[in-house]
Coordinates of C-alpha atoms and ligand atoms in Angstrom, one line a residue:
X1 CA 15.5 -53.6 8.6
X2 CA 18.3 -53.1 11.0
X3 CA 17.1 -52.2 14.8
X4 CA 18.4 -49.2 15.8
X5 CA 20.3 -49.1 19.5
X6 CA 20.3 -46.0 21.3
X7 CA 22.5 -45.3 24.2
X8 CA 22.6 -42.0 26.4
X9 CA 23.6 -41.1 30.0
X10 CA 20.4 -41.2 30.9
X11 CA 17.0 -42.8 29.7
X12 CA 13.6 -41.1 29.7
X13 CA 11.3 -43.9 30.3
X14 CA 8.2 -43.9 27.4
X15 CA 5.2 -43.1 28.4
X16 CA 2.1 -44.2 27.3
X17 CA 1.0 -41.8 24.1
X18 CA -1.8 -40.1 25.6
X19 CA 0.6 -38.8 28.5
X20 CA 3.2 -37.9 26.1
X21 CA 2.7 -33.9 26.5
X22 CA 4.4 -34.4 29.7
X23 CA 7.6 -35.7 28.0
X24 CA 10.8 -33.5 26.2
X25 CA 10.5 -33.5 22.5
X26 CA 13.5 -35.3 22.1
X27 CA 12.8 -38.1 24.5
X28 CA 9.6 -37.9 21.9
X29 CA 11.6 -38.4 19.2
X30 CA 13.8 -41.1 20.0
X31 CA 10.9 -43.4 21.2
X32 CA 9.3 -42.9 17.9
X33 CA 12.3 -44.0 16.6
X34 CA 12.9 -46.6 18.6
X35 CA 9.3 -48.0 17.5
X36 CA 9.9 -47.5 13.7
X37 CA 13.0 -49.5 14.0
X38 CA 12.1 -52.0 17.0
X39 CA 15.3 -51.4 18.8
X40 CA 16.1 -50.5 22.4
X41 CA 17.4 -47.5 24.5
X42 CA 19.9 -48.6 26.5
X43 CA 21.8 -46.2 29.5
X44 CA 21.5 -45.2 33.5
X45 CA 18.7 -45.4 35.5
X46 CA 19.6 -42.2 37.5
X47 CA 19.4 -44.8 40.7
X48 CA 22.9 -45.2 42.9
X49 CA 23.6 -48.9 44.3
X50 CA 26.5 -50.1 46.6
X51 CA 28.3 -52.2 44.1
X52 CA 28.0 -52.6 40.1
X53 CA 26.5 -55.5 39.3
X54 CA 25.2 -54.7 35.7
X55 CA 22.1 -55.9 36.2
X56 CA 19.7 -54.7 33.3
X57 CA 16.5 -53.5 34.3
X58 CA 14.2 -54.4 30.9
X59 CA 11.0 -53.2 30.3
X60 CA 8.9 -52.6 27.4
X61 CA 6.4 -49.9 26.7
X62 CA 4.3 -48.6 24.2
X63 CA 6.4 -50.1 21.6
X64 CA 10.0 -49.3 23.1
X65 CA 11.9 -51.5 25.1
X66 CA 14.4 -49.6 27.5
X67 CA 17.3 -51.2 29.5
X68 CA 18.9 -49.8 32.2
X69 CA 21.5 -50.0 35.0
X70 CA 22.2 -48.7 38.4
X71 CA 25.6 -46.9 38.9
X72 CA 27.6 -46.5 42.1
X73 CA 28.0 -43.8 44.6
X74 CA 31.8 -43.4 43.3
X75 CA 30.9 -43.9 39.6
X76 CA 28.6 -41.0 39.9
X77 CA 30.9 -38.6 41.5
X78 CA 33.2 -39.3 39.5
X79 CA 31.9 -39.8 35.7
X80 CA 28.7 -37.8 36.0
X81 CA 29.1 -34.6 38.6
X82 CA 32.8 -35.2 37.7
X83 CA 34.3 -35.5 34.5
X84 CA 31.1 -34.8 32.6
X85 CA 29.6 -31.8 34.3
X86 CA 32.9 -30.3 36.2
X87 CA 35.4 -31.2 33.6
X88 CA 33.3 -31.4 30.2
X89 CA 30.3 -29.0 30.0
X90 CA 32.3 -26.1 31.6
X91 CA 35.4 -26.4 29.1
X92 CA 32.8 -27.3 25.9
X93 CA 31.0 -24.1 26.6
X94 CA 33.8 -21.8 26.7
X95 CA 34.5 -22.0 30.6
X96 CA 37.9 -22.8 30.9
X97 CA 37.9 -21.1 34.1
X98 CA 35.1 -23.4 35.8
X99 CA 36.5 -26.5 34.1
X100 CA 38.1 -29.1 37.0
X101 CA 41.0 -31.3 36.3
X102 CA 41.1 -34.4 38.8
X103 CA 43.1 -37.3 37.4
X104 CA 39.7 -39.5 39.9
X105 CA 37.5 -37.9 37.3
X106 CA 39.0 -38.9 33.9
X107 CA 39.6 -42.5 35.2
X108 CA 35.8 -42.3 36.8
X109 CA 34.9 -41.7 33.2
X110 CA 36.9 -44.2 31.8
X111 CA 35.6 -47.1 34.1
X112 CA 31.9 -45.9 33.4
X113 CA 32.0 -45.7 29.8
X114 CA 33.9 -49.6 30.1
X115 CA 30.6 -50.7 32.1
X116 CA 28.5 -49.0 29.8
X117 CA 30.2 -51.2 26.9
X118 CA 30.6 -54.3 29.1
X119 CA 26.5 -54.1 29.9
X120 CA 25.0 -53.5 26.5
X121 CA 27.3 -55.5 24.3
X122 CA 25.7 -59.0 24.9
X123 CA 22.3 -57.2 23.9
X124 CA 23.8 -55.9 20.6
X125 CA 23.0 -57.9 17.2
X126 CA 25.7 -58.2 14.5
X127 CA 23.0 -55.8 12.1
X128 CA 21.9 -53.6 14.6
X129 CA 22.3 -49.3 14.2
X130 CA 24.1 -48.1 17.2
X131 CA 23.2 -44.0 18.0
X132 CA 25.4 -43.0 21.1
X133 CA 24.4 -39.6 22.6
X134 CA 26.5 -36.6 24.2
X135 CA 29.2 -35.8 26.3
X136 CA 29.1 -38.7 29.0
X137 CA 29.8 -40.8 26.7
X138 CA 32.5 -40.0 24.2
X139 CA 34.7 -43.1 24.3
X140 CA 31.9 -45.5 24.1
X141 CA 32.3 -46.2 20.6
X142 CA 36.0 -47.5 21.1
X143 CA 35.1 -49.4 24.1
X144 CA 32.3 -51.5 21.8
X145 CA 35.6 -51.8 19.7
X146 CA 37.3 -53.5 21.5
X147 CA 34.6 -55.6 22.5
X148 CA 35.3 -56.6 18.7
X149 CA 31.4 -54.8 17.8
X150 CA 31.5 -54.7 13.7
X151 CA 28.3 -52.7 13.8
X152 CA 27.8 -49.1 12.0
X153 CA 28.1 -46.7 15.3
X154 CA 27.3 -43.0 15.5
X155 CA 28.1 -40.1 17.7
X156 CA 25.9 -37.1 18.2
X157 CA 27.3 -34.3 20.6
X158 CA 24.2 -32.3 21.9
X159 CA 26.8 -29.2 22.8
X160 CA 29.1 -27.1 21.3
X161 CA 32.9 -28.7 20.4
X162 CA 35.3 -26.0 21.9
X163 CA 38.2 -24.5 19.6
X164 CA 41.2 -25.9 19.3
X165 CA 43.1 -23.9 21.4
X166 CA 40.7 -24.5 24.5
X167 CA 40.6 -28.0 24.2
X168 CA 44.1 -28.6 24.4
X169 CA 43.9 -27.4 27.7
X170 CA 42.5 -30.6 28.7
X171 CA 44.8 -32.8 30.1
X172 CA 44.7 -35.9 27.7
X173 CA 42.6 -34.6 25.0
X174 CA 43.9 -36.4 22.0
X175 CA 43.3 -39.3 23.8
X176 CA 39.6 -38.5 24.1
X177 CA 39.6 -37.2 20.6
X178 CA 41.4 -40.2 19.0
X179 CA 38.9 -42.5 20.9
X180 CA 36.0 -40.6 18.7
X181 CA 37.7 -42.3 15.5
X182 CA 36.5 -45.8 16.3
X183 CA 32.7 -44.3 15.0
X184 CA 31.8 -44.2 11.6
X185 CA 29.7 -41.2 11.7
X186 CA 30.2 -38.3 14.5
X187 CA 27.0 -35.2 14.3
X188 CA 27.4 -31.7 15.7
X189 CA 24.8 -28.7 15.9
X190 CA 26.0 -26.9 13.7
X191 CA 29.0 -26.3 11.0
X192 CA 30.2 -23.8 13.6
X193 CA 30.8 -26.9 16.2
X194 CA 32.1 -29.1 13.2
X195 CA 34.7 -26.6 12.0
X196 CA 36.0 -26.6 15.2
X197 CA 36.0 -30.3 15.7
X198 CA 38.1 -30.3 11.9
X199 CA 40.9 -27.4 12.8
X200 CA 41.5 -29.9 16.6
X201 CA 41.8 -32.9 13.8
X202 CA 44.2 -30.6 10.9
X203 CA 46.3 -28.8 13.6
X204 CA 46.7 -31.8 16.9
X205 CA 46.2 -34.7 14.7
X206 CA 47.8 -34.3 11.6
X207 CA 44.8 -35.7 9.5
X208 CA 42.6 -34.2 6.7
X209 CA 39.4 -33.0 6.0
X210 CA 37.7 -33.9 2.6
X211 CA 35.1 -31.8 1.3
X212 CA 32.0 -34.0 2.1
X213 CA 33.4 -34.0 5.8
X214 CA 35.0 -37.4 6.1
X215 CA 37.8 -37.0 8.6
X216 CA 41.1 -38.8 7.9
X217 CA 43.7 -40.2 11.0
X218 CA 46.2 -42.4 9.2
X219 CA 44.1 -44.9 7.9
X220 CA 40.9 -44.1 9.9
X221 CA 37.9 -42.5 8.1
X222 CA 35.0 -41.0 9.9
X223 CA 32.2 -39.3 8.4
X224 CA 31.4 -35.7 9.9
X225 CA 28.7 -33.5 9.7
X226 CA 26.3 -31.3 11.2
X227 CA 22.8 -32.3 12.0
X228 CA 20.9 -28.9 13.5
X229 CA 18.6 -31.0 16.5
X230 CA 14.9 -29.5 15.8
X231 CA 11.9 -29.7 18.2
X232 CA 8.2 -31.9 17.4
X233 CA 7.3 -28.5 15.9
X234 CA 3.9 -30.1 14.3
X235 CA 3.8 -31.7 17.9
X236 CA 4.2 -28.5 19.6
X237 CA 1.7 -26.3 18.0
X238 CA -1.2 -29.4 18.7
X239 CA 0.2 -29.3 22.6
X240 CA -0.8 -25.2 22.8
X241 CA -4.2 -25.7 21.6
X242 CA -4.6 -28.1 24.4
X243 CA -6.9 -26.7 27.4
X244 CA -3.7 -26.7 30.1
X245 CA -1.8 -24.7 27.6
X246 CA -5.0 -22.0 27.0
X247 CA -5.3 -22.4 31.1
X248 CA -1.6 -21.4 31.4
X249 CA -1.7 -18.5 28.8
X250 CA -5.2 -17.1 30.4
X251 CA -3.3 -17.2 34.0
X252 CA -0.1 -15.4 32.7
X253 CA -2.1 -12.4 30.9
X254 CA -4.4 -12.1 34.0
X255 CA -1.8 -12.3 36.4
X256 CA 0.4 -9.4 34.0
X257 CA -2.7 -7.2 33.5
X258 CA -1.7 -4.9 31.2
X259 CA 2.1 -5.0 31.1
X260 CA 4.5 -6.3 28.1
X261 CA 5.6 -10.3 29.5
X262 CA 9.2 -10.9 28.7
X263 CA 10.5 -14.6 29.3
X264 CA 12.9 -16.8 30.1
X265 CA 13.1 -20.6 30.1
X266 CA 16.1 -22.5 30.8
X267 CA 18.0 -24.8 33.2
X268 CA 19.5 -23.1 36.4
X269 CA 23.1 -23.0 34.8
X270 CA 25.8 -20.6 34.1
X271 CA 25.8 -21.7 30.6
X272 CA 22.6 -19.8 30.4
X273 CA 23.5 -16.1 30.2
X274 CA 21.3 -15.4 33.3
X275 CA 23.4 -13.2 35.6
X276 CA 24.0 -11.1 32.1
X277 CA 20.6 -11.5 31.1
X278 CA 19.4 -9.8 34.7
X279 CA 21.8 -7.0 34.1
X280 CA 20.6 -6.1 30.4
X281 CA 17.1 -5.7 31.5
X282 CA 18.3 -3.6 35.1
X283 CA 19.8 -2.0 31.9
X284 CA 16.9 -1.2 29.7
X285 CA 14.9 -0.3 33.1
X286 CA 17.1 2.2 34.1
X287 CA 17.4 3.7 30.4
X288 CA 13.7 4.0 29.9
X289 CA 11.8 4.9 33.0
X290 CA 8.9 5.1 30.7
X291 CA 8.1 1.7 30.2
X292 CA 8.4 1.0 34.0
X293 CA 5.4 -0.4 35.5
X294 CA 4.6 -1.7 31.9
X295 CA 7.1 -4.2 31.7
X296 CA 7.3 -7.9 33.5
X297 CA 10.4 -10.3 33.3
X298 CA 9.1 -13.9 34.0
X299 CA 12.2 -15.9 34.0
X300 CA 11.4 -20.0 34.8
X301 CA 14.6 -21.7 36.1
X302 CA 14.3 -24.7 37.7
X303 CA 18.0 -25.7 39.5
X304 CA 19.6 -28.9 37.9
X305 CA 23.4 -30.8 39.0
X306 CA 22.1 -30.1 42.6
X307 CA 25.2 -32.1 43.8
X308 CA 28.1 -29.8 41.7
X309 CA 29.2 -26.7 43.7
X310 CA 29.3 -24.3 40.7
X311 CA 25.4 -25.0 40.4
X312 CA 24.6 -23.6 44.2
X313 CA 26.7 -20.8 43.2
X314 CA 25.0 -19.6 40.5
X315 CA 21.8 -20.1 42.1
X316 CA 22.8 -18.0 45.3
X317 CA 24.1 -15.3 42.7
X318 CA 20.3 -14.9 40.6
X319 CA 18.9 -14.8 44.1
X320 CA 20.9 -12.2 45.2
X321 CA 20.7 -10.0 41.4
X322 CA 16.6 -10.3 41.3
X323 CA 16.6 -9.4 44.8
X324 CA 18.5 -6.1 44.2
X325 CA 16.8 -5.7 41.1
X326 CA 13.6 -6.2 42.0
X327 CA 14.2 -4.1 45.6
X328 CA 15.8 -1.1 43.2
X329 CA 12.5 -0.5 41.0
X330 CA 9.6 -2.0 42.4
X331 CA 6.8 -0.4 43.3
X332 CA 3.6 -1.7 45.6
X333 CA 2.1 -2.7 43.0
X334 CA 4.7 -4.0 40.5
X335 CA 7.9 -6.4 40.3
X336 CA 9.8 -5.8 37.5
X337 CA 11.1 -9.8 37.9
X338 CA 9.2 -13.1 38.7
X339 CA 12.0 -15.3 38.8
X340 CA 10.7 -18.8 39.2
X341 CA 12.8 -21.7 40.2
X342 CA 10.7 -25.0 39.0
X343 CA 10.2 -26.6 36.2
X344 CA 6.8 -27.1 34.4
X345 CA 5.1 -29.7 32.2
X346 CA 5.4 -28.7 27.9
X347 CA 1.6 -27.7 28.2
X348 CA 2.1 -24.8 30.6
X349 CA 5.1 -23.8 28.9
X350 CA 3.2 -23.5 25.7
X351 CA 0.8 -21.3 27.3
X352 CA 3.0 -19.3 29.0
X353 CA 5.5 -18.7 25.7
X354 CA 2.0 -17.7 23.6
X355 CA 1.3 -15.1 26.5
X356 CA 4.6 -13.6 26.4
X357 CA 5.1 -10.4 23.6
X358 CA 9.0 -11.1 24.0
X359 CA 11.7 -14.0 24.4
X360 CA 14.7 -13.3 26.3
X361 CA 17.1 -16.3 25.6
X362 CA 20.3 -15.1 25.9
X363 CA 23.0 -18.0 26.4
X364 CA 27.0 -17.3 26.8
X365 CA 26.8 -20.8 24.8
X366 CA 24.6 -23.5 23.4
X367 CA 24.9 -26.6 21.2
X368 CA 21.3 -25.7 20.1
X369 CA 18.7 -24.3 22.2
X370 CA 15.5 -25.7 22.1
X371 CA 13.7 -22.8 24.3
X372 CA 14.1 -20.4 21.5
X373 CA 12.3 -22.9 18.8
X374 CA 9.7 -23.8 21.3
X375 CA 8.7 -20.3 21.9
X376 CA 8.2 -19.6 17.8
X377 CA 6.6 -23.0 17.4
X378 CA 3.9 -21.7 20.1
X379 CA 3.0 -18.1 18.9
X380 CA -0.3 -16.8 17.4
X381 CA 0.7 -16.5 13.6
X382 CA -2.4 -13.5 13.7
X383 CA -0.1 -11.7 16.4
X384 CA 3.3 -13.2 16.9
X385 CA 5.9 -12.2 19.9
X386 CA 9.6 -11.4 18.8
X387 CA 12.2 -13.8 19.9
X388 CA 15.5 -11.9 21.0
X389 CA 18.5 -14.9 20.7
X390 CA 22.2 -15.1 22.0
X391 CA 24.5 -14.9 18.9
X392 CA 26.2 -17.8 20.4
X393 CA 23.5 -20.4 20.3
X394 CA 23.6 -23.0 17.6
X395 CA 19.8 -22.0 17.2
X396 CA 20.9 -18.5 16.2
X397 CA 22.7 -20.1 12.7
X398 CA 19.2 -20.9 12.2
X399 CA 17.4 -18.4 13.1
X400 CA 18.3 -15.4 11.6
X401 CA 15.1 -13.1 12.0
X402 CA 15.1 -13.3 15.2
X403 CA 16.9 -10.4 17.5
X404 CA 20.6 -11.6 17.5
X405 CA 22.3 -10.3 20.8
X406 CA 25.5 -10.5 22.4
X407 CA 24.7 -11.6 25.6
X408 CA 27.1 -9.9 27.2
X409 CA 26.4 -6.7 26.4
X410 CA 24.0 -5.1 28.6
X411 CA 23.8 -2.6 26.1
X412 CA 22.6 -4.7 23.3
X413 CA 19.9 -6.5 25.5
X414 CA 18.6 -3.4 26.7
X415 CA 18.4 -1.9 22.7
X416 CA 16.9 -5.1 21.8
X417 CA 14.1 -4.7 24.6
X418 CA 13.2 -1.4 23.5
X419 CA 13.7 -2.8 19.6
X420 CA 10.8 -5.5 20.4
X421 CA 8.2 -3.4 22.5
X422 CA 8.5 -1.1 19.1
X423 CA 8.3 -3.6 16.8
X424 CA 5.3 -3.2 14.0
X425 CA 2.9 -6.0 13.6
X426 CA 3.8 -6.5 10.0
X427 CA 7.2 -6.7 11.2
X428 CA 6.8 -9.3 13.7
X429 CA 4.6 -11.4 11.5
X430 CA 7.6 -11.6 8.8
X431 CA 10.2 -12.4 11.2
X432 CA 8.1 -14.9 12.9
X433 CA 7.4 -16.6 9.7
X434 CA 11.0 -16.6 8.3
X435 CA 11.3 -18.4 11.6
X436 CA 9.0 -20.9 11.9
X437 CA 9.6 -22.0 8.0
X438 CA 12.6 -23.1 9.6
X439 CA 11.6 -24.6 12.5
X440 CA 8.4 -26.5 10.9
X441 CA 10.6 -28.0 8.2
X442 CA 14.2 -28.9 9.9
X443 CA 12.1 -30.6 12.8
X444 CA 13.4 -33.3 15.2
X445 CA 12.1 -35.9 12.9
X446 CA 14.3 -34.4 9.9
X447 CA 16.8 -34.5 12.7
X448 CA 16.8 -38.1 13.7
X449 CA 16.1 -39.3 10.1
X450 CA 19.0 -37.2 8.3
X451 CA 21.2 -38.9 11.2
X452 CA 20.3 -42.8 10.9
X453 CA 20.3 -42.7 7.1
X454 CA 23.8 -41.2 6.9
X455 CA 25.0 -43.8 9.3
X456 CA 23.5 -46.7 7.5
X457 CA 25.1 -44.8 4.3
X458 CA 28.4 -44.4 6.2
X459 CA 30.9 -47.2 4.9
X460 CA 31.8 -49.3 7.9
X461 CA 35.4 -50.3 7.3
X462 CA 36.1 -52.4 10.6
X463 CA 39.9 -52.9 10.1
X464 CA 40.1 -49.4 10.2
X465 CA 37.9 -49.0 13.2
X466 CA 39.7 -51.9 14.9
X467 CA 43.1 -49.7 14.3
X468 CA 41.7 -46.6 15.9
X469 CA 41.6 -48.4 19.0
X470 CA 45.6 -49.1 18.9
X471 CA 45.7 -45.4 18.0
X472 CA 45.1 -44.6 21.7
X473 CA 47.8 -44.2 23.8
Ligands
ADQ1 P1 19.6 -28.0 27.5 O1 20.9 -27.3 27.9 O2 18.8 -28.6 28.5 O3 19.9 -29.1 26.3 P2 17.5 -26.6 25.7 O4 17.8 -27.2 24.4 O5 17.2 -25.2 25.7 O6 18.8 -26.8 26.7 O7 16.3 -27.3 26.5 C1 15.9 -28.6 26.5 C2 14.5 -28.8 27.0 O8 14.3 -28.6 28.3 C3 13.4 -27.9 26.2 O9 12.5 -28.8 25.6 C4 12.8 -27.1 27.3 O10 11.4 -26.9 27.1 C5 13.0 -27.9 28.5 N1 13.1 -26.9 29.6 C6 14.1 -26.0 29.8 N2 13.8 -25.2 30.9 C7 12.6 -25.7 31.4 C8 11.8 -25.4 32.5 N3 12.1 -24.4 33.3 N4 10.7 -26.1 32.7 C9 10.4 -27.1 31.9 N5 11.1 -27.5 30.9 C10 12.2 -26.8 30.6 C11 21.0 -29.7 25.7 C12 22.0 -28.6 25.0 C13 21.2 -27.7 24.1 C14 20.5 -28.6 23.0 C15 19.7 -29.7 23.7 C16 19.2 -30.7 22.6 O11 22.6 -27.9 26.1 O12 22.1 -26.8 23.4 O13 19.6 -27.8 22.3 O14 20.5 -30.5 24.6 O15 20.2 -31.2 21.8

């Protein structure tokens, strides 16, 4: 059996399996991957050192052997808060007006990706799988290339692909996009994502889309499809039976008495819908002074990308909303938001999602959105909360008995608030199982087994792959 190479920005370190409730699903996942097909996850240690050396830090545990280098000060500026998260996240999720153009960034990225390629190569076998994750690392594939790597190599984007029209905005797209043809298999969320990523090919490119997805560039044939990215739902229900996850759910209901518990989870980020999500439930408060008192938002947003401005922006701005909220309809003995800015281990979370009557996960975008299947995965099928779900998540192709929203619409948040708190048990207990059906059986493992077996199916033909190299200006 082939081993199977995984390479991401970043690499979550396995821990040992009895301290695996402490990890994220996916990082789960891969490791269990990794074991079944004794390969190696390869990317950056997160650390910063004065000068590249590409030094590989191995290590092996529990079964997975991880490699990892240190980046420098520059390189990180420049590839990571740069081109990927100032120049890449904004413009994938629809925020042309937050993406940054700096000609430092693009060649940041470019140098990063070449190190990336320049490190692992030596480590790569001629029969080896090679998986290479998300946005930081797009080129990758024609960078192993040119390296002359024969080996099948896949592409999964964790976010949305923008449409066409955006995407030309970017200064040099169609070389980033041509540099996506030297892979022989590239997976998005969702057919939503793909389409997209099939009009930018028809309408920039001038190739063709076949009807199983193979995309044509003069003689270059990728394999396309979309591989929906599912959580350890088996995995999840075991971790809120746990005693930290009934400790976490016993401390949420005492703490909210008697009231209705609305959450949130996500990252601090402005892909997140939170600003809007504030305002739909200032909304619903102010259109049913009724349930005042009886209602508590808890939304959990720990801040992430620290070093890029937009991030302290966005943070400064919820501080400032929940304040005004909060000091507009609070009374001594209510808050009608707990806005919590850390992060908490998968235990806790499961509590506190199986203590909460309603999920409030409204993103402007999202390639998927794990929050929303973790919240169903946790819920007491005897008594089950209703998940409300931006129309613009990948997760909401998915799941379709859950609340759809526009997140922008205060309107619709605020109907969908009152929709929930109304909602008959019989009604809830449908929805909820429509939705976990879904989540139970298009799980992360389907996930990561659906993508390695269409890449060892996908037909490798290297002179083609070598040519999508020269096809990049
Ligand atoms: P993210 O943007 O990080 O992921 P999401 O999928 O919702 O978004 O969350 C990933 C994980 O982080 C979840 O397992 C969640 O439990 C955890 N998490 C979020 N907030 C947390 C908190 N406050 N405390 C502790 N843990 C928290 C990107 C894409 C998504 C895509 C995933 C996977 O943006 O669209 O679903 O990758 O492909």
């Amino acid at each position: 059996m082939s081993r199977l190479i995984v390479i991401s920005n970043r690499v979550t370190a396995p821990k040992a399996r009895s301290e695996e409730g402490a990890q994220g699903g996916l990082s789960v996942a891969l490791a269990a991957a990794l074991r079944e097909y004794r390969g190696l996850w390869f990317g950056w240690s997160g650390l910063k050192t004065e000068e590249f050396t590409g030094h590989i830090d191995l290590q092996r545990r529990d079964g997975v052997t991880t490699a990892t280098i240190d980046l420098e000060e520059q390189d990180v500026d420049e590839y990571y808060n740069g081109y990927a998260n100032r120049t890449l996240w904004p413009l994938f999720h629809f925020r042309i007006d937050l993406a940054e153009y700096d000609r430092s960034f693009g060649s940041g990225y470019e140098r990063v990706n070449e190190r990336f390629a320049e490190t692992v190569a030596p480590l790569i076998e001629p029969d080896d799988l090679i998986w290479v994750h998300d946005y930081h690392l797009i080129p990758l594939g024609m960078q192993l290339r040119e390296r002359r790597l024969k080996n099948r190599i896949g592409f999964f984007l964790h976010i949305p692909w923008p449409p066409h029209r955006l995407l030309v905005s970017l200064p040099f797209h169609q070389r980033l996009v041509r540099s996506m043809l030297a892979y022989d298999l590239i997976g998005f969320q969702t057919e939503e994502w793909l389409d997209s990523f099939h009009h930018y090919i028809e309408r920039e490119m001038g190739g063709t889309v076949a009807s199983d997805g193979t995309v044509r560039v003069g003689n270059r044939s990728v394999k396309t499809a979309a591989f929906p990215i599912g959580i350890d739902a088996q995995d999840f229900a075991r971790v809120t039976r746990t005693p930290t996850a009934r400790q976490a759910y016993e401390r949420l209901k005492r703490s909210a008495e008697d009231k209705h518990v609305i959450i949130g989870v996500d990252r601090l980020d402005y892909s997140k819908g939170l600003p809007e999500r504030f305002l739909g439930y200032r909304r619903f408060l102010e259109e049913h002074d009724d349930v005042r008192g009886k209602v508590a938002l808890l939304q959990i947003a720990p801040p992430s990308r620290g070093e890029v401005h937009t991030y302290e922006e966005i943070r400064a701005h919820l501080d400032e909303l929940s304040g005004r909220i909060n000091g507009e309809f609070a009374h001594v003995d209510w808050v009608p938001i707990r806005y919590v800015n850390q992060g908490y281990p998968r235990e806790e979370l499961a509590g506190f999602y199986r203590a909460s009557e309603i999920a409030l996960i409204t993103p402007l975008r999202d390639g998927m959105n794990l929050v929303a299947k973790e919240y169903v995965a946790a819920q007491d099928p005897e008594n089950p909360g209703v998940l409300i779900l931006s129309r613009f998540a990948g997760a909401a192709l998915q799941l379709r008995d859950a609340l759809l929203v526009n997140p922008y619409s205060k309107d619709e948040i605020s109907d969908a608030i009152a929709r929930a708190l109304d909602m008959p048990l019989e009604e809830r207990k449908r929805r909820w199982r429509a939705m976990m059906d879904v989540v139970e059986k298009d799980d992360v493992l389907w996930w990561r087994k659906n993508f390695v077996e269409a890449l060892q199916s996908a037909v490798s033909d290297q002179s083609d792959a070598r040519q999508a190299t020269e096809l990049v200006p």
